[in-house]
Coordinates of C-alpha atoms in Angstrom, one line a residue:
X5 CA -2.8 -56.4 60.3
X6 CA -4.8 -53.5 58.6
X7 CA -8.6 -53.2 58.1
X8 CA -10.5 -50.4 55.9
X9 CA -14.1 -50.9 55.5
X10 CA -16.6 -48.2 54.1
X11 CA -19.7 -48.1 56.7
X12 CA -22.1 -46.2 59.1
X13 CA -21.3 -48.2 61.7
X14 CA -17.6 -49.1 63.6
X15 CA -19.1 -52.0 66.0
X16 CA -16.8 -54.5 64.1
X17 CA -14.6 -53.5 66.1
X18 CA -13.3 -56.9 68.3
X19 CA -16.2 -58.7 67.6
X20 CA -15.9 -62.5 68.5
X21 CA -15.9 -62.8 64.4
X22 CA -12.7 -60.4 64.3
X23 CA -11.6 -61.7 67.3
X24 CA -11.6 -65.1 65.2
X25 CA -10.1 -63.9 62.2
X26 CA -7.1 -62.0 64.1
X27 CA -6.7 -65.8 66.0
X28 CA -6.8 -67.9 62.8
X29 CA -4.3 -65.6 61.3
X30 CA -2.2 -66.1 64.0
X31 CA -2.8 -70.0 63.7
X32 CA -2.8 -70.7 60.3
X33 CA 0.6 -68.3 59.3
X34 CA 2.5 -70.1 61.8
X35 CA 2.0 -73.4 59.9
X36 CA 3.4 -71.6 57.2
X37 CA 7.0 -70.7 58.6
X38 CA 9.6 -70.8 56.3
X39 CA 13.0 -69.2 56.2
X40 CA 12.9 -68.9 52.7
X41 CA 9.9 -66.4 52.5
X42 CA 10.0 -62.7 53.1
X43 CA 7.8 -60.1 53.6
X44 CA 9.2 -58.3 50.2
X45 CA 8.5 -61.4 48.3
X46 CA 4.6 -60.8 48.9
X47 CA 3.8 -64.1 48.5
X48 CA 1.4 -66.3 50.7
X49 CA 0.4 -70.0 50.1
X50 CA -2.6 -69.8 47.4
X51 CA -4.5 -72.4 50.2
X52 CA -4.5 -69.7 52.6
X53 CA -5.0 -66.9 50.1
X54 CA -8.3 -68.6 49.4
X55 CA -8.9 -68.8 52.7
X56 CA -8.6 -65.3 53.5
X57 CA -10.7 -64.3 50.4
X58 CA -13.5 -65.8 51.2
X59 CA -13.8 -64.5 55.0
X60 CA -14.0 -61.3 53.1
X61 CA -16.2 -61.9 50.3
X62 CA -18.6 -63.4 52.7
X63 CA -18.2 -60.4 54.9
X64 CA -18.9 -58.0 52.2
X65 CA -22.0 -59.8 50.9
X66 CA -23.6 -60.5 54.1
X67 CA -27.3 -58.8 54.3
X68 CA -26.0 -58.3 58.0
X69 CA -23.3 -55.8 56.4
X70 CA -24.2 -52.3 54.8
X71 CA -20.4 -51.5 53.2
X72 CA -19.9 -50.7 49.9
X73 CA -16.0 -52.3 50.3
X74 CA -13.2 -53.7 52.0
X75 CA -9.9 -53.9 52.2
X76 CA -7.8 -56.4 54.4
X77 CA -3.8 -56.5 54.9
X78 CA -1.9 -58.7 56.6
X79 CA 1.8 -58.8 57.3
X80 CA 3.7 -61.8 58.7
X81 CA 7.6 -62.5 58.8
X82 CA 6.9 -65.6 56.4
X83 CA 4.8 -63.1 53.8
X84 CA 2.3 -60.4 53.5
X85 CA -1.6 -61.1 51.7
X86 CA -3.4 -58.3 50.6
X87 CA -7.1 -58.8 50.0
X88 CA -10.2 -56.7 48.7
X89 CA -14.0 -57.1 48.3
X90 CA -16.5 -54.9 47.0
X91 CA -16.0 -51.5 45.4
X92 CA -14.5 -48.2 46.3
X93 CA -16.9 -46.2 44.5
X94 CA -20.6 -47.3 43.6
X95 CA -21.3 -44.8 41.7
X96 CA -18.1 -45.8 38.5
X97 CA -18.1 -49.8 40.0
X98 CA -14.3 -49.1 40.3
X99 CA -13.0 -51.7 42.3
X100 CA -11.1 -51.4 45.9
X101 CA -7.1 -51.8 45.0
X102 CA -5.1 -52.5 48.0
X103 CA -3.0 -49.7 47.8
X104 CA -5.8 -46.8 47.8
X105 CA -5.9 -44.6 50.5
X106 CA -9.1 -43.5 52.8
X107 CA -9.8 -41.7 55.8
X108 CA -7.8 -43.5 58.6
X109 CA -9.7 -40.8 61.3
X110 CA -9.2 -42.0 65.0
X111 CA -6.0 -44.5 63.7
X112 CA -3.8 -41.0 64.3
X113 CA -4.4 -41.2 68.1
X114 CA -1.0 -43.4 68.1
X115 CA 0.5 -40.8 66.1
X116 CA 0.1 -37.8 68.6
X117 CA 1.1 -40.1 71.2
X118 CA 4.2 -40.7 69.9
X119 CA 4.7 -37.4 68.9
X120 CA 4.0 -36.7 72.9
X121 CA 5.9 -39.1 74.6
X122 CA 9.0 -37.9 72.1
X123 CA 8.5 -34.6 73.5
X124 CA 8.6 -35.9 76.9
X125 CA 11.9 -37.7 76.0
X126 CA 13.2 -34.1 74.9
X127 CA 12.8 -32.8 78.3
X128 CA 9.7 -30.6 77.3
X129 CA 7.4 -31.6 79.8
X130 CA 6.5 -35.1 81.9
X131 CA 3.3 -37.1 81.8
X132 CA 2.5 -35.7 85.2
X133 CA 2.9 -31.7 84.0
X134 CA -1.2 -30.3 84.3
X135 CA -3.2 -28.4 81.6
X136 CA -2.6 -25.3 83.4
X137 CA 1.0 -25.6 83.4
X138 CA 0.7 -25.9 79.3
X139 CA -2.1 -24.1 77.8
X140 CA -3.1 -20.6 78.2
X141 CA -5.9 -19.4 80.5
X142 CA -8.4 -18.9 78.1
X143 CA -8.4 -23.2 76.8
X144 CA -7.8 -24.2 80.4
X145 CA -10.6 -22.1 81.8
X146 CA -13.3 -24.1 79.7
X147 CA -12.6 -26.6 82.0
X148 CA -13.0 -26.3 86.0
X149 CA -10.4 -29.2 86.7
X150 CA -7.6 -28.3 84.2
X151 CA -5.7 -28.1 87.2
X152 CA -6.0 -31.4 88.1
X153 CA -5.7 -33.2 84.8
X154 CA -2.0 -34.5 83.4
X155 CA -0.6 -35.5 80.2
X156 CA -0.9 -39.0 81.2
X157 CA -4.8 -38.7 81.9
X158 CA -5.1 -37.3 77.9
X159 CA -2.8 -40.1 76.5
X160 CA -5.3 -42.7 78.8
X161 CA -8.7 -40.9 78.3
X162 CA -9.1 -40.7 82.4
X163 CA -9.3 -36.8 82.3
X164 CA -13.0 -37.2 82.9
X165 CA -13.9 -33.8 80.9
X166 CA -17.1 -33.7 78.4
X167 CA -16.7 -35.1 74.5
X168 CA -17.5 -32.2 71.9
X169 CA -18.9 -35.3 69.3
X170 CA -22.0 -35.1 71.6
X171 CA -23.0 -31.7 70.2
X172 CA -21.6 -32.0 67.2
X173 CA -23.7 -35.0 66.9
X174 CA -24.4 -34.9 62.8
X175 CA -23.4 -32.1 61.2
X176 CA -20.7 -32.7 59.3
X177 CA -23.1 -35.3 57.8
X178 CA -25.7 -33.2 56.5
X179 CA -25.3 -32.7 52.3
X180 CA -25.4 -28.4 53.1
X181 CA -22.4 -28.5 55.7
X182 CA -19.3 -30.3 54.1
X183 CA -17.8 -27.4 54.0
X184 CA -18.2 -26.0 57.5
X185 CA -14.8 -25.2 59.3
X186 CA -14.5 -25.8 62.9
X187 CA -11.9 -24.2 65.2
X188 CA -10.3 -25.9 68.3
X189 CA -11.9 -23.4 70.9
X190 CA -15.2 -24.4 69.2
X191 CA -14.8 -28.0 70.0
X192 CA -13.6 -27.2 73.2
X193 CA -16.8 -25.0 74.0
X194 CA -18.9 -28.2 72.7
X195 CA -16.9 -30.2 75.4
X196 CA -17.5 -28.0 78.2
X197 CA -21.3 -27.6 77.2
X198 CA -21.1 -31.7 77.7
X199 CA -20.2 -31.5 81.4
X200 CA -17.5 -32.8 83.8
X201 CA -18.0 -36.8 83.6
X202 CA -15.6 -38.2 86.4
X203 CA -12.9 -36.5 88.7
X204 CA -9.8 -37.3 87.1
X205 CA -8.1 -40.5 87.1
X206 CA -11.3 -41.7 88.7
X207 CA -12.6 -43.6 85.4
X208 CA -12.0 -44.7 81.8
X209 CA -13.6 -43.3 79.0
X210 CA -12.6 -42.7 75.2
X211 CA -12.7 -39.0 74.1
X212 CA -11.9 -37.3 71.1
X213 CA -11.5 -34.0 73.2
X214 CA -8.6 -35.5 74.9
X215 CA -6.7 -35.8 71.3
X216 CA -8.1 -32.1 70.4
X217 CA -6.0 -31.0 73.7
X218 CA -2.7 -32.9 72.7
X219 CA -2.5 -31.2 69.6
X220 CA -2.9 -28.2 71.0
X221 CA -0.3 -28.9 73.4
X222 CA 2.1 -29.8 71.0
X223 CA 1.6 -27.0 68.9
X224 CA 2.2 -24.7 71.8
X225 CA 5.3 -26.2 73.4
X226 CA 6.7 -26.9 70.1
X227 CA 5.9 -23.6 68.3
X228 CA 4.8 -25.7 65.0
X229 CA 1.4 -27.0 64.3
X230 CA 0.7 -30.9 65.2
X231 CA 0.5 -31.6 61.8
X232 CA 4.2 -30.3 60.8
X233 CA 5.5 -32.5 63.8
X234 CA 3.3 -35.9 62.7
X235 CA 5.1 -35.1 59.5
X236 CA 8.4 -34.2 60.3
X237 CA 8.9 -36.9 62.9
X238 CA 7.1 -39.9 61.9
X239 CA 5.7 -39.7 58.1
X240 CA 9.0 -38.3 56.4
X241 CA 10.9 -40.7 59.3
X242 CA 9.3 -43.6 57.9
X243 CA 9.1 -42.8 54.4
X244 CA 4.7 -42.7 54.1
X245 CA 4.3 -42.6 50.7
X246 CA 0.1 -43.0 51.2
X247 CA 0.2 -41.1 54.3
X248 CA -1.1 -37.0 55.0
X249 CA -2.4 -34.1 57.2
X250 CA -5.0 -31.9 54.9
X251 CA -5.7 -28.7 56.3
X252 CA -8.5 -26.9 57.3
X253 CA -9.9 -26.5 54.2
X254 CA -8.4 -28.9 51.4
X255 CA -11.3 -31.4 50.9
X256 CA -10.8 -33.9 48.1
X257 CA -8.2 -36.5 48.8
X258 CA -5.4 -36.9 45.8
X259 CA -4.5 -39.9 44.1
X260 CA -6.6 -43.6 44.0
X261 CA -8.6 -43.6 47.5
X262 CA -11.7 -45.4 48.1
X263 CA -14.7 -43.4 48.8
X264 CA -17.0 -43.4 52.1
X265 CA -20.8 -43.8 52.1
X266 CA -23.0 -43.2 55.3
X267 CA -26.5 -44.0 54.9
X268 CA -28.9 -41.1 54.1
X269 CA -32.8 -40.4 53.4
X270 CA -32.8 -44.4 52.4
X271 CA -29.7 -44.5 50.4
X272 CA -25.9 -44.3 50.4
X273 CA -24.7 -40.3 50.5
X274 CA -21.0 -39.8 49.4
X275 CA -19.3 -38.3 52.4
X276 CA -15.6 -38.5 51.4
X277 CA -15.2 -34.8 51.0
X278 CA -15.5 -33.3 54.1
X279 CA -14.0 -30.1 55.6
X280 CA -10.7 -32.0 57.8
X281 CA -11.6 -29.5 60.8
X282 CA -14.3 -31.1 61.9
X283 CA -12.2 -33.2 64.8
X284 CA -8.9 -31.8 64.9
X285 CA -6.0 -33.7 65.8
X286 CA -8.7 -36.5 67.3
X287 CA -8.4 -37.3 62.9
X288 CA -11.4 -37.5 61.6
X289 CA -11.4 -36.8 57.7
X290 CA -8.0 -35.1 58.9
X291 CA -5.7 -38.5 59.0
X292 CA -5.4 -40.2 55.3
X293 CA -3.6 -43.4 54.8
X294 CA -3.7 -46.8 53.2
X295 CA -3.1 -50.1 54.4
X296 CA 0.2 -50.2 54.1
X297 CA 1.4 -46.8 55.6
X298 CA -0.3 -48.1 58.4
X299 CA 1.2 -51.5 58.8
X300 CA 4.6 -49.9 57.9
X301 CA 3.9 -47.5 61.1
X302 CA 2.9 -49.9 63.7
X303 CA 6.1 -52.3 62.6
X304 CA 8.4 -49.6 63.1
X305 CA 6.4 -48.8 66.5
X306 CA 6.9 -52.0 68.2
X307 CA 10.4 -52.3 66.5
X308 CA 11.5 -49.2 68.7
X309 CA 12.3 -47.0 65.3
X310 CA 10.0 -44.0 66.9
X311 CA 11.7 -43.0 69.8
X312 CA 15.5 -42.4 71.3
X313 CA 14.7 -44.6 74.8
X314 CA 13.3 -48.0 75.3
X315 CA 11.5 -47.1 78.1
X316 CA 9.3 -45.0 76.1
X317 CA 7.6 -47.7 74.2
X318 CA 7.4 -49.6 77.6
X319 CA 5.3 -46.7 79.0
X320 CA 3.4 -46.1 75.7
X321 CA 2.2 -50.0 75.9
X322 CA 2.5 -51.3 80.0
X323 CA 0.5 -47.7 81.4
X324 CA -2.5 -49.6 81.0
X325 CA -5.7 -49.7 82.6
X326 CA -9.0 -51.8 81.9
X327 CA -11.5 -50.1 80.2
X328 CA -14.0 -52.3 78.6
X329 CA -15.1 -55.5 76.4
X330 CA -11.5 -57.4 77.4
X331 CA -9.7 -54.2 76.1
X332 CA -7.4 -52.6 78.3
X333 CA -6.0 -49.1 77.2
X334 CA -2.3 -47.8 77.6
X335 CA -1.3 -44.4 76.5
X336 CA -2.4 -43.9 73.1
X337 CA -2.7 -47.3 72.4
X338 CA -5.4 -50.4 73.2
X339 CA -4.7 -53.6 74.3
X340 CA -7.0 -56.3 73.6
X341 CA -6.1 -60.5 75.0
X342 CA -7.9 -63.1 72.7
X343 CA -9.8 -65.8 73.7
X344 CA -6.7 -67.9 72.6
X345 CA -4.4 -66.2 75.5
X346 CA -2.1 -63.6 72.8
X347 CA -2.4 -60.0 73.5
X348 CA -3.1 -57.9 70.4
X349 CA -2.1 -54.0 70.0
X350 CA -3.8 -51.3 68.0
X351 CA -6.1 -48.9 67.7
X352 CA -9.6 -47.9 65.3
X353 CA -10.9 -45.3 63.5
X354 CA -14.1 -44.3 62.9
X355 CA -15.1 -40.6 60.7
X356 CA -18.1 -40.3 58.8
X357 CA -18.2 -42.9 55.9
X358 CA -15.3 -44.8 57.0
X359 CA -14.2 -47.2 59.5
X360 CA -10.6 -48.9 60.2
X361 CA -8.8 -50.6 62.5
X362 CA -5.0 -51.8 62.8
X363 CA -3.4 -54.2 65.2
X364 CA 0.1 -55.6 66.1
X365 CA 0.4 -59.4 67.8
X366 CA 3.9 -58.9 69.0
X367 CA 3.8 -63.1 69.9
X368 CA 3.3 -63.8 66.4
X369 CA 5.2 -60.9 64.8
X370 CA 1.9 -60.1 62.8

């Protein structure tokens, strides 16, 4: 199950109303099991299609909601429903089209993980290797406990170091700095300014700088950037077609993608193009898929496609610790147990203009 939605704000996020919907997709798509459907054959029962519609329709033109459009994908072994509401540019009117792509921002998180616990399979380095036994001085100095925080700590957000989107607060908002490129050491310095939070291990608590660190990690043990490895090892693996890394400085998504408003001065500002640096491998406007890259990934996640040992995927998904609102976080990855007693895997992502969020219900197979 994939969710775009254009917005300012993320807090959909496991609300008791997505809560329901992810529940009643589970119910309702189990009535429907039939050997005779597939998921190529796209088709779902035009009951349930209706069904589905109309949660989003209602969604879209709520006064409670302030997004321009939605997009909604769901993939079950008796068939897959793709639905859209509202438009993916208010400007033309154009409407949303499920296969349009958008920033996916913080939905990458899963995709460095991988890309870290693959490394750990090659022999590179363990979950319990320290920051100061893989980064040079000069990054591991910024912080006055590198020595005490692991790979496993990043991949769990228990490091306890300081979060650089607290200084960099709005800027990449503001209509004069689209364009502004920011470096990894910068980020980093904006962490540091933030503080220490917790000793290590001691707490949980999400951070982009965590994700900023793993990519530099990878780049450095791998001697290629974290962008050639998401590529070479998990979007040309898997056949993306929707699915890219723009570097520091390409701005303007190609192809159909839908565009992202955040609300400025009293109106909706246009905030698609925005220089991809801004977050580093945390994603941001750095990550760009569509719905079905997305659903394609997580599948071949939890079918065990991504990685040479079993016992990876069982430490990506059972390292878990509790972290907040019924969500429980492994490494990478969030786990979330609805009200109706089936656990539910995935991750969100939220960059300026867009917000999205993708889950796996291994019970159901959805």
């Amino acid at each position: 199950m994939v969710l775009n939605y254009t917005t300012k704000n993320r807090e959909l996020f496991m609300t008791k109303s997505m809560q329901k919907l992810i529940i009643s997709c589970s119910l309702v798509f189990s009535v429907f099991a039939t050997s005779a459907t597939s998921l190529e054959q796209n088709t779902v029962p035009s009951i349930l299609s209706k069904r589905l519609q109309a949660i989003l329709d209602l969604a879209q033109a709520s006064e409670k909601s302030d997004y321009p459009g939605v997009a909604l994908r769901i993939e079950t072994p008796q068939g897959v429903w793709n639905g859209t509401a509202g438009v993916a540019n208010v400007v033309t009117k154009a409407i949303i089209k499920p296969e349009m792509k958008y920033r996916a921002a913080s939905n990458i998180v899963p995709f460095v993980s991988v890309v870290v616990l693959q490394l750990v399979e090659e022999g590179k380095f363990t979950l319990e290797t320290t920051l100061t036994g893989l980064l040079p001085k000069e990054v591991t100095d910024i912080f006055s406990h590198s020595k005490n925080i692991t790979v496993k700590m990043l991949l769990n957000h228990t490091s306890g170091i300081g979060e650089w989107k607290q200084l960099l607060g709005n800027q990449v908002t503001i209509p004069t700095q689209p364009t502004r490129i920011f470096r990894d050491m910068e980020l980093l310095q904006m962490a540091q300014q933030d503080g220490i939070k917790f000793k290590p291990g001691e707490k949980w608590a999400y951070n982009a700088t965590e994700s900023t660190l793993l990519g530099m990690i990878i780049d450095k043990v791998t001697g290629k950037s974290w962008r050639e490895n998401i590529r070479e090892r998990i979007i040309d693996k898997l056949l993306l077609k929707s699915t890219y890394l723009p570097e520091v400085g390409t701005m303007k998504m190609t192809g159909s993608y839908i565009s992202g408003y955040s609300l400025y001065k009293g109106g909706l500002l246009d905030v698609s193009d925005i220089d991809p640096s801004f977050a580093g491998a945390a994603g941001g406007h750095a990550f760009v898929s569509n719905n079905e890259d997305l659903a394609i990934f997580m599948r071949s996640l939890f079918n065990g496609e991504l990685f040479n040992e079993e016992e990876s995927l069982n430490t990506m998904l059972q390292t878990v610790i509790p972290s907040s609102n019924g969500r429980s976080y492994g490494l990478g990855i969030a786990r979330y147990d609805l009200a109706n007693g089936e656990a539910v895997y995935g991750h969100t992502g939220g960059t300026t203009g867009y917000s999205s969020l993708m889950f796996h219900l291994p019970a159901s197979n959805i």
